[in-house]
Coordinates of N, CA and C and ligand atoms in Angstrom, one line a residue:
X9 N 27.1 57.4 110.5 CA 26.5 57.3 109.2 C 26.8 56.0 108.6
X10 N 25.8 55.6 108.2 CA 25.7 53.9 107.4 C 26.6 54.4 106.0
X11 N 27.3 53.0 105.7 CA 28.1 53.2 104.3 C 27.0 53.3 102.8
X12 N 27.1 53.7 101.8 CA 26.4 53.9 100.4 C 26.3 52.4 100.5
X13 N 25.4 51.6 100.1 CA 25.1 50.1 99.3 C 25.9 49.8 98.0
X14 N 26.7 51.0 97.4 CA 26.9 50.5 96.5 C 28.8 50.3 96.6
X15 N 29.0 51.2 98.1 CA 30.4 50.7 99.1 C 30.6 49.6 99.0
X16 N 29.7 49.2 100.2 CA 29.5 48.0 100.6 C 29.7 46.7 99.6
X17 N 29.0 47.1 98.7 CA 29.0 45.9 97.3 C 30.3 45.9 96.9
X18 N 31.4 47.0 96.6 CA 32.7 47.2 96.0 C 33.5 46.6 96.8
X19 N 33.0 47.0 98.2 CA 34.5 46.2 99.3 C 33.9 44.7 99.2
X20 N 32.4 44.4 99.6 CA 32.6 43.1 99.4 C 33.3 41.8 98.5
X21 N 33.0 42.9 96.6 CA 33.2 42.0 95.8 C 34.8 42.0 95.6
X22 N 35.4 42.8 96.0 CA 37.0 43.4 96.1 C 37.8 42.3 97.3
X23 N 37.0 42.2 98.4 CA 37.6 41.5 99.8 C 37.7 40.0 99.2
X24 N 36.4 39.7 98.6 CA 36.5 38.4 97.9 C 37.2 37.7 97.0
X25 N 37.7 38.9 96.1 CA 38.2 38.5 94.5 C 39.7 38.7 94.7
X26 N 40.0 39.2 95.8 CA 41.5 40.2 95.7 C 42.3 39.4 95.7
X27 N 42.6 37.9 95.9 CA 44.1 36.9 95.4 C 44.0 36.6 93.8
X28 N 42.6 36.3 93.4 CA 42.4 35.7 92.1 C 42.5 37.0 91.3
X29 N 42.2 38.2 91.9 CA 42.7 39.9 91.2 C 43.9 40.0 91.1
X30 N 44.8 40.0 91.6 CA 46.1 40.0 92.2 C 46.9 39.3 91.7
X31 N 46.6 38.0 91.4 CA 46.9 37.1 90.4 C 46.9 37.3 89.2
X32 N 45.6 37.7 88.5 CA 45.2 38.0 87.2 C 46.0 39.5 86.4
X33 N 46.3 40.3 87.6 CA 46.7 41.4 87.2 C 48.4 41.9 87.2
X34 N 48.6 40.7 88.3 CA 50.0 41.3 88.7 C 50.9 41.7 87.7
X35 N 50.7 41.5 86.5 CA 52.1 42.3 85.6 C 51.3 43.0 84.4
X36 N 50.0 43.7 84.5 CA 49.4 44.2 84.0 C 50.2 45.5 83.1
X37 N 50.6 46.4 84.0 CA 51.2 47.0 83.4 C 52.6 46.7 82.3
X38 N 53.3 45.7 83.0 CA 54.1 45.3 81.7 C 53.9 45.3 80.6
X39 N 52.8 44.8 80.5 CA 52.2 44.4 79.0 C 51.5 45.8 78.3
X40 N 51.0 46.5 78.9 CA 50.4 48.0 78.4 C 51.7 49.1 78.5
X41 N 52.6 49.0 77.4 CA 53.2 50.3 77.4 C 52.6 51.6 77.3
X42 N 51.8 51.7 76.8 CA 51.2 52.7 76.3 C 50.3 53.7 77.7
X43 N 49.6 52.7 78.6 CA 49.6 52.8 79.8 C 50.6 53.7 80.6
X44 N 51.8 52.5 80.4 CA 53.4 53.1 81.3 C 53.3 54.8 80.6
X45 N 53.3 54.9 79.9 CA 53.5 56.1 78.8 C 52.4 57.4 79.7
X46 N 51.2 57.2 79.7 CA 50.2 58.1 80.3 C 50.9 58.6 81.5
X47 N 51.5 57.3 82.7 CA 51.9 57.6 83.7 C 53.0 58.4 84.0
X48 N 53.8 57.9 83.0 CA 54.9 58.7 83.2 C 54.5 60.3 82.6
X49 N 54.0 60.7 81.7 CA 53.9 61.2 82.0 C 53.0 62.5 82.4
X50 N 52.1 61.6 83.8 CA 51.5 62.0 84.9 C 52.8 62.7 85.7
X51 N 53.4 61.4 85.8 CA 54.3 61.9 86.9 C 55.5 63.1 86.9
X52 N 55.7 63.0 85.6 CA 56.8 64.2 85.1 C 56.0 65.4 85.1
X53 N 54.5 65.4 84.9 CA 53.8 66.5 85.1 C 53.7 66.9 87.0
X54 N 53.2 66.4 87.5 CA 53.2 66.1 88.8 C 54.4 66.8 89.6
X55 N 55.6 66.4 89.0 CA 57.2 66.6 89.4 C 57.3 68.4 89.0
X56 N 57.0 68.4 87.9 CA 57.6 69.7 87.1 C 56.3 71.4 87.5
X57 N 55.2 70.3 87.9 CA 53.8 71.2 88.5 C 54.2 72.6 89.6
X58 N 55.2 71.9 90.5 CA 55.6 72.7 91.6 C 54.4 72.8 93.0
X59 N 53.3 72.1 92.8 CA 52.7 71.8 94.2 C 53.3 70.7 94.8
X60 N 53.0 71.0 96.0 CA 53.9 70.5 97.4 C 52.4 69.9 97.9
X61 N 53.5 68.3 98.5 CA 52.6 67.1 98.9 C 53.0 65.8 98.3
X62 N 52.2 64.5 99.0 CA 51.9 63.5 98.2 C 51.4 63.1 97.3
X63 N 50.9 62.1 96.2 CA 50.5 61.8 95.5 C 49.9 60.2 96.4
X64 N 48.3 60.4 95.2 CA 47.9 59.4 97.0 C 47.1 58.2 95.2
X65 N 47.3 57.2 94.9 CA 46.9 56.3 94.6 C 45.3 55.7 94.8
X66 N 44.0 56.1 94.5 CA 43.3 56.1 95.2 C 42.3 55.0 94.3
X67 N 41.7 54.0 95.4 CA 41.7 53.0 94.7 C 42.9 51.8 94.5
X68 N 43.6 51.8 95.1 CA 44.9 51.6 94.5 C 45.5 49.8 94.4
X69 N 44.1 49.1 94.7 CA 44.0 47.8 93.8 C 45.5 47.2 95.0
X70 N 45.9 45.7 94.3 CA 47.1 45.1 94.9 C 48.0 45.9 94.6
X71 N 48.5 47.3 94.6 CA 49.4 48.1 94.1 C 50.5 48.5 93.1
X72 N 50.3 47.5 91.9 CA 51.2 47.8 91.2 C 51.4 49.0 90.7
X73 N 50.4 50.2 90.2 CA 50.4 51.2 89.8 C 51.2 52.1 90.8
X74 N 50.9 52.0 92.4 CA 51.7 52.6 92.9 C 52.5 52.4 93.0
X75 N 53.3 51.5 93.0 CA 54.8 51.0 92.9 C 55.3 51.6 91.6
X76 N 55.1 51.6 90.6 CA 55.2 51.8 89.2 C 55.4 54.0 89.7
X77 N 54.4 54.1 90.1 CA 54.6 55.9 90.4 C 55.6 55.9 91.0
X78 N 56.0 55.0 92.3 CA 57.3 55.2 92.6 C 58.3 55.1 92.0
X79 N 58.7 54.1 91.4 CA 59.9 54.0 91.2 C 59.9 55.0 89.7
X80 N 59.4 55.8 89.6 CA 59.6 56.9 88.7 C 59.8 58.6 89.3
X81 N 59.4 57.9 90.7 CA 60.1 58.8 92.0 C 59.3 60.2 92.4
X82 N 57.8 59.4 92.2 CA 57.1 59.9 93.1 C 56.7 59.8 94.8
X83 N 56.5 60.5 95.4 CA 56.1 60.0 96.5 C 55.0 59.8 96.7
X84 N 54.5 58.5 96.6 CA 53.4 58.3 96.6 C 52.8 57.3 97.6
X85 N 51.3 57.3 97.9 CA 50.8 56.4 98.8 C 49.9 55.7 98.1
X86 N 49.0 54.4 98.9 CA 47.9 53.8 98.1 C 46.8 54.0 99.1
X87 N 45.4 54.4 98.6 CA 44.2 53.9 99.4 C 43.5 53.0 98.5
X88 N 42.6 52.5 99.7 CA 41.9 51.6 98.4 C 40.4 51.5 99.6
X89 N 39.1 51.3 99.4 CA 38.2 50.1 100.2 C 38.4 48.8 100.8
X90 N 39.1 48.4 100.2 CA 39.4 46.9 100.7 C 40.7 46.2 101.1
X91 N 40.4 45.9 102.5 CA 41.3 45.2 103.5 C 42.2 44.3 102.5
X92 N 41.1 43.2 102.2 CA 42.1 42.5 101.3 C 42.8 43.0 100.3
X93 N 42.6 44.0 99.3 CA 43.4 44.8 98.4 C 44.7 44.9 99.0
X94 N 44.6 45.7 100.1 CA 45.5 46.6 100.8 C 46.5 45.2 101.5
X95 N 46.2 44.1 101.5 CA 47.0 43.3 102.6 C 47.8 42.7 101.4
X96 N 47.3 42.4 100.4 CA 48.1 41.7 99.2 C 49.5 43.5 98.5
X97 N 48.7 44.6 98.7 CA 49.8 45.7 98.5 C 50.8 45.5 99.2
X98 N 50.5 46.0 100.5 CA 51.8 45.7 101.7 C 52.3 44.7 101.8
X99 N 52.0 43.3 101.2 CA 53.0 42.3 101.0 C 53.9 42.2 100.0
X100 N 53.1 42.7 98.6 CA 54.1 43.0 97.4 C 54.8 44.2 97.3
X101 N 54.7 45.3 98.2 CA 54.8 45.8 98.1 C 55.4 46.6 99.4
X102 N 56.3 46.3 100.3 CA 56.8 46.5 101.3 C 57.1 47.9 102.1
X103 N 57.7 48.2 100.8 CA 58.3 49.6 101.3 C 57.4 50.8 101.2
X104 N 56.4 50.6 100.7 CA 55.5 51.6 100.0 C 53.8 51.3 101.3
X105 N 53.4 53.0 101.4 CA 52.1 53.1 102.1 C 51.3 52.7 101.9
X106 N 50.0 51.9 102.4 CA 48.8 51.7 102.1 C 47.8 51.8 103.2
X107 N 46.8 52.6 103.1 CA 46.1 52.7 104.1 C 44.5 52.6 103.1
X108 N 43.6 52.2 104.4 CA 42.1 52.0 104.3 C 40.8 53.1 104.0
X109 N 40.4 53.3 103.1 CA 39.6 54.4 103.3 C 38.5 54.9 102.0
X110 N 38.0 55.4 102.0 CA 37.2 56.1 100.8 C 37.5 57.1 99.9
X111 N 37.5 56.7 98.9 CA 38.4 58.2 98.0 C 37.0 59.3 98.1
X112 N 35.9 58.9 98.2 CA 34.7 60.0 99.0 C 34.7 61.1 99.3
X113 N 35.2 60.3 100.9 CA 35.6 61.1 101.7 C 36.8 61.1 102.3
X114 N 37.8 61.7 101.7 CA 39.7 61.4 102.1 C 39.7 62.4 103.5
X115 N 40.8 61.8 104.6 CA 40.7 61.9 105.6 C 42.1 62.9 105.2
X116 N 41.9 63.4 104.7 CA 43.2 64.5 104.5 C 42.4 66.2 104.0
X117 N 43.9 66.7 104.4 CA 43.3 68.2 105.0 C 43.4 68.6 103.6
X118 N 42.7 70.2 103.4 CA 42.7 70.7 101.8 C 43.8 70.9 101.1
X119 N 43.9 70.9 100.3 CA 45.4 71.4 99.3 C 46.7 70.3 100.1
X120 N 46.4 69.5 100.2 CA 47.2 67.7 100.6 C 48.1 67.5 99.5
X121 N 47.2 67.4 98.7 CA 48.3 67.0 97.7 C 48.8 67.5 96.5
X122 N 50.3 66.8 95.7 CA 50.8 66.9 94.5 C 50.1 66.1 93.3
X123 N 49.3 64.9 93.8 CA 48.8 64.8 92.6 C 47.8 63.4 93.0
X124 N 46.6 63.2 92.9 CA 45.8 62.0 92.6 C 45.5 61.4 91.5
X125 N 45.7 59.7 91.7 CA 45.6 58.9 90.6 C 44.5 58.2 90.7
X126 N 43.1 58.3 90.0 CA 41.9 57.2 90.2 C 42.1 56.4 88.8
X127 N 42.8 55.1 89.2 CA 43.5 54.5 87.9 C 42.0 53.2 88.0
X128 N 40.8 53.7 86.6 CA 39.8 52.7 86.9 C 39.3 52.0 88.4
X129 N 39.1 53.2 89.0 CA 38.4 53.4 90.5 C 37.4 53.7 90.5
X130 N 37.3 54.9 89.8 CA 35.7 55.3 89.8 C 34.6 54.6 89.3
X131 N 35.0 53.6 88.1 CA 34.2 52.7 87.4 C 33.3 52.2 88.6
X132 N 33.2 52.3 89.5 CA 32.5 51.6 90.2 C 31.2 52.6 91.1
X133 N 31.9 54.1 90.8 CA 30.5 55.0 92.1 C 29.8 55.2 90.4
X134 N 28.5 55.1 90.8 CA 27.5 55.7 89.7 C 27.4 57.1 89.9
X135 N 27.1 57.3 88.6 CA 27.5 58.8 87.8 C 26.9 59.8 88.0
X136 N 26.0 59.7 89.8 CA 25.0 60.5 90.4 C 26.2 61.0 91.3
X137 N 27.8 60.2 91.7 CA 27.8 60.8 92.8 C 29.5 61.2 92.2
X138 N 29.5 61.2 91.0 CA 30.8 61.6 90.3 C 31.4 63.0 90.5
X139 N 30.0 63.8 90.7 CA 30.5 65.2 90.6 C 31.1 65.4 92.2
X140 N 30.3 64.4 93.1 CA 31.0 64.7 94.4 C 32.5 64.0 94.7
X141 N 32.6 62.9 93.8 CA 33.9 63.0 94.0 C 35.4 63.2 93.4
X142 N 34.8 64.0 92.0 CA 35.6 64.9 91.6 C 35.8 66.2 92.5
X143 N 34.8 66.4 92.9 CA 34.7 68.2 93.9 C 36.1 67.3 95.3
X144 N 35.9 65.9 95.5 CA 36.8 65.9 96.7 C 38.4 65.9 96.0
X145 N 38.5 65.4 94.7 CA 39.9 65.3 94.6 C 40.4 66.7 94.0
X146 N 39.7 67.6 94.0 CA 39.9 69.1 93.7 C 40.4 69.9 95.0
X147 N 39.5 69.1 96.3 CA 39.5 69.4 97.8 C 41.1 69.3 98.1
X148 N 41.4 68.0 97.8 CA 42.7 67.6 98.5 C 43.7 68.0 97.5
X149 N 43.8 68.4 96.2 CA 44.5 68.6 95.3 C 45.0 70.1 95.8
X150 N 46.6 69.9 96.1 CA 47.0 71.7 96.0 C 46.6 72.4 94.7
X151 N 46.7 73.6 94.7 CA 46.4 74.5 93.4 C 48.2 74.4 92.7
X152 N 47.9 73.7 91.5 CA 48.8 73.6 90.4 C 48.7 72.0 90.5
X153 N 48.1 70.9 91.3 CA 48.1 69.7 91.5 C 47.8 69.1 90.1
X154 N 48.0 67.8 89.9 CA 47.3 67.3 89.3 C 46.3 65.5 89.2
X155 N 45.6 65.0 88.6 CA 45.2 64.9 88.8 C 44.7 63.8 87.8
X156 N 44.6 62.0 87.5 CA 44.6 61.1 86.7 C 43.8 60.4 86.9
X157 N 42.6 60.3 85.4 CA 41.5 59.4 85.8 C 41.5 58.6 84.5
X158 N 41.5 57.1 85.0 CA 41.5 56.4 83.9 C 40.3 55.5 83.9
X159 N 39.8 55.0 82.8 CA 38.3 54.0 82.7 C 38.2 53.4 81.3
X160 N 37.4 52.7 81.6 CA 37.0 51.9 80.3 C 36.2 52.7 79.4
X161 N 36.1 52.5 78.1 CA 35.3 53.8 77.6 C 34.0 52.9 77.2
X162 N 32.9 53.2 76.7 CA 31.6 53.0 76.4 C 30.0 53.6 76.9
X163 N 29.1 53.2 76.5 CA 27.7 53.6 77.3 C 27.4 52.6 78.4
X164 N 27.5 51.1 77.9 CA 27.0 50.4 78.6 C 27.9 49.9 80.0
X165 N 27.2 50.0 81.1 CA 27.8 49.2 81.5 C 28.3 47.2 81.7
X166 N 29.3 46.9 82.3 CA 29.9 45.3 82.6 C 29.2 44.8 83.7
X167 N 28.8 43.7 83.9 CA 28.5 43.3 85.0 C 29.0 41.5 85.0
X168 N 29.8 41.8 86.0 CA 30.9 40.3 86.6 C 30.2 40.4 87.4
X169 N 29.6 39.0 87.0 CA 28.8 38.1 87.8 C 30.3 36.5 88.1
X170 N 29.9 35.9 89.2 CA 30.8 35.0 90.2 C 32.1 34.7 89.5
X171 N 33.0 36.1 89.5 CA 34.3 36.0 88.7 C 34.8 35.0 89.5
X172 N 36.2 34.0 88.7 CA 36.9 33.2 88.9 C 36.1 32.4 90.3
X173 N 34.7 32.2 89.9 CA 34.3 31.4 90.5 C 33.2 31.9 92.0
X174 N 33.4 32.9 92.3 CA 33.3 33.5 93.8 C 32.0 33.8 93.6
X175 N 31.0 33.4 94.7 CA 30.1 33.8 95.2 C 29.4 35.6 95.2
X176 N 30.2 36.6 94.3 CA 30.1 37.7 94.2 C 29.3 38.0 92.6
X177 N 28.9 39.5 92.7 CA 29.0 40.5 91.2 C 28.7 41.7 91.2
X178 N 29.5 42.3 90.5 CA 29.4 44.0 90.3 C 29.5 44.3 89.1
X179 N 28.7 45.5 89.4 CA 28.7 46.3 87.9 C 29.7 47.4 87.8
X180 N 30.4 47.4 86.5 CA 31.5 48.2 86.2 C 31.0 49.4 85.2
X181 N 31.0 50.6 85.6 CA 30.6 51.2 84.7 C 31.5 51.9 83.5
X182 N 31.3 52.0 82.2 CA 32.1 52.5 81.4 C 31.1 54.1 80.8
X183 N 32.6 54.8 80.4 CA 32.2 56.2 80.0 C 32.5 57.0 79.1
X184 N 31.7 58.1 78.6 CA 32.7 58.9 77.4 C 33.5 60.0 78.6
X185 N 34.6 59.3 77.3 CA 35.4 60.6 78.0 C 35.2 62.4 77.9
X186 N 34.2 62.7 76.7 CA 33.9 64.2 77.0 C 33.0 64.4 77.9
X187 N 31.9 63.4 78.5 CA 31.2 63.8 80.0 C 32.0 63.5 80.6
X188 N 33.2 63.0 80.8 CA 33.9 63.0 82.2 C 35.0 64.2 82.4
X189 N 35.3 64.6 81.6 CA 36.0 66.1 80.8 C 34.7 67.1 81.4
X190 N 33.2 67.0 81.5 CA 33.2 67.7 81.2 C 32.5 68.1 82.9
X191 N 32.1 66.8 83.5 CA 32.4 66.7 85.0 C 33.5 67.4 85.9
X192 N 34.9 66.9 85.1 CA 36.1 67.7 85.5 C 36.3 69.0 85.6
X193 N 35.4 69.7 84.3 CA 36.3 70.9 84.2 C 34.7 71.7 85.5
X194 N 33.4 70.9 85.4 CA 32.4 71.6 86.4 C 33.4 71.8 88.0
X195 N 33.9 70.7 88.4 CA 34.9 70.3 89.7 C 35.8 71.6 89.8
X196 N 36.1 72.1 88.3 CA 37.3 73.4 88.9 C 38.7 73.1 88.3
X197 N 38.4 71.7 87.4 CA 39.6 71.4 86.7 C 40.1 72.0 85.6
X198 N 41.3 72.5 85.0 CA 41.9 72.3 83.6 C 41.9 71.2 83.0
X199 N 41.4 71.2 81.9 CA 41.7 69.5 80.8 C 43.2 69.4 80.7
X200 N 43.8 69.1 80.4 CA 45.6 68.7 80.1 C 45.6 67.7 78.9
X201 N 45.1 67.0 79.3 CA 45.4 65.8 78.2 C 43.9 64.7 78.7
X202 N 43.7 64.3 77.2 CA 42.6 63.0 76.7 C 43.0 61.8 75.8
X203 N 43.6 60.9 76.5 CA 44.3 60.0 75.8 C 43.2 58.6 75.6
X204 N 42.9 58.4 74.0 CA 42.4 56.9 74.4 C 43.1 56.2 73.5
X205 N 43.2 54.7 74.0 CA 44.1 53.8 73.1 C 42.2 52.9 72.6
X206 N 42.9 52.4 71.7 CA 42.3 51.2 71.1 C 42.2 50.0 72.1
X207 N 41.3 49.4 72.4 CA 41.1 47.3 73.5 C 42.6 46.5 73.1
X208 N 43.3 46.1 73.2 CA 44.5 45.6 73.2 C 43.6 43.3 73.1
X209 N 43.2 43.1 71.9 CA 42.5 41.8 71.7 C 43.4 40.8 72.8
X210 N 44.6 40.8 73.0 CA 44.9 39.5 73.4 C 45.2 40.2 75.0
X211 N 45.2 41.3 75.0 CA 44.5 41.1 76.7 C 43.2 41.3 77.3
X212 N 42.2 41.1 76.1 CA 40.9 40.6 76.8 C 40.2 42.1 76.7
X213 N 40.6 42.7 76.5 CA 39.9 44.2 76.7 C 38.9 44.5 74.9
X214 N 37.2 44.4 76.2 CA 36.7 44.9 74.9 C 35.9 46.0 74.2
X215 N 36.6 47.1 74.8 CA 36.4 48.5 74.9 C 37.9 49.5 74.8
X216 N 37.6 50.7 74.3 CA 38.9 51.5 74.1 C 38.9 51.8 75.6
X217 N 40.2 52.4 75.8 CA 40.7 52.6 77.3 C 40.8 54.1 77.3
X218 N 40.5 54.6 78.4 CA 40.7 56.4 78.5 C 41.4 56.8 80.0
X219 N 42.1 58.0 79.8 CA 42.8 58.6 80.2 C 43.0 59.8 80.4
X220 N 42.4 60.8 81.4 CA 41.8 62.0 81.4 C 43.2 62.7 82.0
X221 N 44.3 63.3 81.9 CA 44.9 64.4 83.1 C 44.6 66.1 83.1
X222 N 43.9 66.1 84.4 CA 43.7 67.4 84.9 C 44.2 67.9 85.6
X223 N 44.0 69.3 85.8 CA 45.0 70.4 86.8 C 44.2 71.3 87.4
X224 N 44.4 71.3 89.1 CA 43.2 72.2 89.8 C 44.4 73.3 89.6
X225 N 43.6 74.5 88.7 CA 44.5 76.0 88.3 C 45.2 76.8 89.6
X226 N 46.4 77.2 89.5 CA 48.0 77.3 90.2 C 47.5 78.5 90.6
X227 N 47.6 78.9 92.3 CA 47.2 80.5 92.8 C 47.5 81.2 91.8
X228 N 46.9 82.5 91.2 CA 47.5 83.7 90.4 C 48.6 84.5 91.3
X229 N 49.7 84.6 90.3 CA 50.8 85.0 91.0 C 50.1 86.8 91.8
X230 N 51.3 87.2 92.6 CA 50.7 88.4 93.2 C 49.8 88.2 94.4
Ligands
SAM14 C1 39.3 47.7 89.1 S1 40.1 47.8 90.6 C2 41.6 48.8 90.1 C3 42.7 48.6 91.1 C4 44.0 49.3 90.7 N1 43.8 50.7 90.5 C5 44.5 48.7 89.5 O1 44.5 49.3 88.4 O2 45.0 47.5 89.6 C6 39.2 49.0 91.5 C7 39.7 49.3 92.9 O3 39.1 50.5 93.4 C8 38.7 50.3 94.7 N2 37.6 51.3 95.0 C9 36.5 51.4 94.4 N3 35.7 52.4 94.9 C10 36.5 53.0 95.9 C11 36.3 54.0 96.8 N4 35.2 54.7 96.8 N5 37.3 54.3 97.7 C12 38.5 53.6 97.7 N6 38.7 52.6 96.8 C13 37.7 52.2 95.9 C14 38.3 48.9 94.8 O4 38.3 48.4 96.1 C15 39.3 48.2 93.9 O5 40.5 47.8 94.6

């Protein structure tokens, strides 16, 4: 089976940009407490949930986010599209997993996991193929799992054209958070929490930020 075009475009423009990304982003989270704050707690939710499994990072950029899940003592892994993403993780990031793949189609068996993080991942599949890849992280999500989607909020989409120079561009899409709430809950999800901060001016952000946590609902006892 040939890859979507619009793959292809993501790993291209990712394989290209990933030192000058990597660079630009590396202590991103420092600066967003409020960020730190969602995660944490994601992950105290995640911990306290009682589904059994990993927590798989998807998307998972030069890895700081998954490093950050770790050392809050999750077990977590990274996937991402891109080679280059993934070679700058496992350098900064030694101790921790990263493997190649499509959050799509996850090469993991059903009820996998304790919890999935699409931290501004999805911004990139258009919003024809969202419901299928909500239905997959419902797939791999144990029942009580949970489950973190974060994005830029607006109608319009971004389009980075030859960032930091590179012969690349992609379009980023931004969203309301009650269609993506409302995608979720079609998937099979519980709402949990809808967090959005205000654009933070001196880090460049010119849109509010969102923050969806869901929960694929916990077998009925009996
Ligand atoms: C904006 S970056 C965010 C990276 C990281 N989560 C962070 O916050 O630093 C988007 C990342 O998602 C990855 N990505 C986009 N679509 C993907 C897909 N279908 N499967 C796996 N990774 C994907 C890209 O390769 C890229 O590394």
């Amino acid at each position: 089976m040939t890859e979507a075009d619009f793959l292809t475009a993501t790993r291209t423009f990712y394989d290209t940009v990933a030192e000058d990304y990597a660079a630009r982003f590396l202590d991103a989270l420092a600066k967003r407490p409020l960020d730190r704050a969602v995660l944490a707690g994601f992950a105290e939710l995640v911990t306290a949930g009682g589904a059994d499994g990993e927590v798989a990072d998807l998307g998972c950029g030069p890895g700081e986010v998954t490093a950050y899940l770790a050392s809050l003592g999750l077990p977590v892994f990274g996937l991402d599209l891109s080679e280059s993403m993934l070679a700058i993780a496992r350098r900064e990031h030694p101790g921790l997993r990263f493997q190649q793949g499509s959050m799509l189609e996850l090469e993991l068996a059903d009820g996998a996991l304790a919890g999935v993080l699409s931290w501004y991942s999805s911004i990139h599949t258009p919003v024809d193929r969202l419901p299928g890849l909500f239905a997959e992280f419902h797939r791999v999500l144990a029942p009580g799992g949970h489950l973190l989607v974060a994005f830029q909020v607006g109608d319009e989409p971004r389009y980075h054209d030859r960032p930091f120079g590179h012969q690349v561009s992609l379009g980023f899409q931004r969203r309301r958070p009650e269609a993506v709430a409302e995608l979720l809950s079609a998937a099979g999800f519980a709402l949990v929490s809808r967090t959005v901060r205000e654009p933070d001016d001196t880090l460049g952000e010119p849109t509010p930020q969102a923050a969806l946590i869901a929960r694929k609902p916990p077998r009925a006892a009996g």
